[in-house]
Amino acid sequence: NPEEKPVVEGNYLTDKQDYATLREGIRLGRKLAKQAAFKDHLGEEYFPGAHVQTDAELDAYISDSTHTANAVVGTCRMGSLDDPATVVDPQLKVKGISGLRVCDSSVIPKLPGAQSGACTLMIAEKAAELLLK
């Protein structure tokens, strides 16, 4: 039925390897943070917290904190007109469709190294500038 909402099942954290990979990432981050180069720049660990150490404790933290709401980008990539992997040109116009622009985080071609909010504001400012021309 095309009127029904689709069921999206990402199957996040359904395989024990999902947890093992994320635990390894947390432990690697902790190991890197203990390097002498960071000594003067870091304070105490807030998340998950230094008291969270065992696999079971880390798994509980991972289960409670993992989500998919951050940095959803790139579904409508921006790029040059001759790039077949892009949907939007540098003026935020949808290629091949007259009068339609996209001005949200979906045009970001690669996942930024931080939250996408600032990037999205920049895109909105650029879109406003383009529309006023």
Tab-separated table of C-alpha atoms in Angstrom:
chain	number	residue	atom	x	y	z
A	1	ASN	CA	0.000	0.000	0.000
A	2	PRO	CA	1.737	3.229	-1.105
A	3	GLU	CA	-0.188	5.188	1.549
A	4	GLU	CA	1.447	3.285	4.431
A	5	LYS	CA	4.634	4.570	6.001
A	6	PRO	CA	7.653	2.403	5.186
A	7	VAL	CA	9.221	0.287	7.888
A	8	VAL	CA	12.914	1.057	8.160
A	9	GLU	CA	14.926	-1.439	10.144
A	10	GLY	CA	18.581	-0.459	10.354
A	11	ASN	CA	19.433	-3.496	12.487
A	12	TYR	CA	21.762	-1.361	14.568
A	13	LEU	CA	23.498	-3.234	17.374
A	14	THR	CA	21.966	-6.552	16.372
A	15	ASP	CA	25.301	-8.300	15.889
A	16	LYS	CA	27.776	-8.814	18.738
A	17	GLN	CA	30.490	-7.456	16.417
A	18	ASP	CA	28.694	-4.079	16.439
A	19	TYR	CA	29.326	-3.807	20.167
A	20	ALA	CA	32.882	-5.138	19.903
A	21	THR	CA	33.760	-2.539	17.270
A	22	LEU	CA	32.321	0.334	19.300
A	23	ARG	CA	34.007	-0.886	22.523
A	24	GLU	CA	37.311	-1.028	20.651
A	25	GLY	CA	36.755	2.544	19.440
A	26	ILE	CA	36.088	3.803	22.968
A	27	ARG	CA	39.162	2.042	24.310
A	28	LEU	CA	41.323	3.344	21.469
A	29	GLY	CA	40.072	6.881	22.117
A	30	ARG	CA	40.972	6.527	25.776
A	31	LYS	CA	44.428	5.216	24.888
A	32	LEU	CA	45.042	8.135	22.524
A	33	ALA	CA	43.807	10.642	25.108
A	34	LYS	CA	46.395	9.369	27.605
A	35	GLN	CA	49.283	10.274	25.308
A	36	ALA	CA	51.670	12.942	26.602
A	37	ALA	CA	50.763	15.314	23.762
A	38	PHE	CA	47.258	15.732	25.223
A	39	LYS	CA	48.299	16.059	28.887
A	40	ASP	CA	47.763	19.830	29.081
A	41	HIS	CA	44.553	19.823	27.065
A	42	LEU	CA	42.317	17.204	28.627
A	43	GLY	CA	40.366	17.020	31.826
A	44	GLU	CA	38.308	14.172	33.165
A	45	GLU	CA	36.398	11.807	30.906
A	46	TYR	CA	32.701	12.687	30.820
A	47	PHE	CA	31.328	10.076	28.443
A	48	PRO	CA	31.051	7.253	29.082
A	49	GLY	CA	33.007	8.101	32.247
A	50	ALA	CA	36.184	6.599	33.662
A	51	HIS	CA	34.143	4.262	35.877
A	52	VAL	CA	32.741	2.479	32.780
A	53	GLN	CA	35.340	-0.207	32.068
A	54	THR	CA	34.022	-3.731	31.575
A	55	ASP	CA	32.556	-5.032	28.339
A	56	ALA	CA	29.123	-5.189	30.000
A	57	GLU	CA	29.387	-1.590	31.257
A	58	LEU	CA	30.542	-0.349	27.857
A	59	ASP	CA	27.780	-2.310	26.117
A	60	ALA	CA	25.187	-0.694	28.412
A	61	TYR	CA	26.592	2.750	27.585
A	62	ILE	CA	26.583	1.944	23.858
A	63	SER	CA	22.981	0.694	24.015
A	64	ASP	CA	21.837	3.793	25.898
A	65	SER	CA	23.666	6.370	23.777
A	66	THR	CA	23.897	5.115	20.196
A	67	HIS	CA	21.482	6.754	17.781
A	68	THR	CA	21.272	7.737	14.141
A	69	ALA	CA	20.184	11.361	14.374
A	70	ASN	CA	23.565	13.021	13.908
A	71	ALA	CA	25.012	14.334	10.695
A	72	VAL	CA	22.610	12.894	8.169
A	73	VAL	CA	24.306	14.311	5.105
A	74	GLY	CA	25.114	13.540	1.509
A	75	THR	CA	21.806	12.130	0.292
A	76	CYS	CA	21.579	14.930	-2.298
A	77	ARG	CA	25.288	15.614	-2.878
A	78	MET	CA	26.474	18.950	-4.229
A	79	GLY	CA	29.231	19.065	-6.800
A	80	SER	CA	30.236	20.046	-10.285
A	81	LEU	CA	27.820	19.760	-13.180
A	82	ASP	CA	29.909	17.047	-14.827
A	83	ASP	CA	30.082	14.816	-11.738
A	84	PRO	CA	27.510	12.018	-12.192
A	85	ALA	CA	27.545	11.262	-8.429
A	86	THR	CA	26.053	14.648	-7.554
A	87	VAL	CA	22.456	15.812	-7.546
A	88	VAL	CA	22.899	19.514	-6.815
A	89	ASP	CA	25.225	22.015	-8.507
A	90	PRO	CA	27.324	24.611	-6.601
A	91	GLN	CA	24.390	27.061	-6.820
A	92	LEU	CA	22.250	24.485	-4.957
A	93	LYS	CA	20.126	23.845	-8.071
A	94	VAL	CA	18.902	20.307	-8.636
A	95	LYS	CA	20.512	19.144	-11.856
A	96	GLY	CA	17.979	18.647	-14.640
A	97	ILE	CA	15.036	20.249	-12.817
A	98	SER	CA	14.263	23.896	-13.418
A	99	GLY	CA	13.360	26.096	-10.446
A	100	LEU	CA	14.268	23.675	-7.656
A	101	ARG	CA	17.058	24.132	-5.121
A	102	VAL	CA	18.060	22.169	-2.056
A	103	CYS	CA	19.472	24.048	0.901
A	104	ASP	CA	19.911	21.640	3.793
A	105	SER	CA	22.563	19.254	5.080
A	106	SER	CA	21.737	16.675	2.419
A	107	VAL	CA	23.905	18.623	-0.061
A	108	ILE	CA	27.076	18.210	2.038
A	109	PRO	CA	29.152	15.819	-0.100
A	110	LYS	CA	31.113	14.222	2.753
A	111	LEU	CA	30.354	13.698	6.430
A	112	PRO	CA	31.924	16.577	8.387
A	113	GLY	CA	34.213	15.799	11.307
A	114	ALA	CA	31.763	17.367	13.755
A	115	GLN	CA	28.072	18.136	14.064
A	116	SER	CA	26.530	19.285	10.811
A	117	GLY	CA	24.564	22.201	12.305
A	118	ALA	CA	27.130	24.903	11.545
A	119	CYS	CA	27.563	23.608	7.997
A	120	THR	CA	23.798	23.625	7.496
A	121	LEU	CA	23.562	27.255	8.646
A	122	MET	CA	26.313	28.176	6.189
A	123	ILE	CA	24.423	26.435	3.379
A	124	ALA	CA	21.219	28.285	4.322
A	125	GLU	CA	23.085	31.629	4.296
A	126	LYS	CA	24.539	30.805	0.890
A	127	ALA	CA	21.089	29.812	-0.413
A	128	ALA	CA	19.625	33.101	0.823
A	129	GLU	CA	22.434	34.998	-0.924
A	130	LEU	CA	21.844	33.080	-4.163
A	131	LEU	CA	18.087	33.687	-4.066
A	132	LEU	CA	18.558	37.423	-3.517
A	133	LYS	CA	20.737	37.758	-6.626
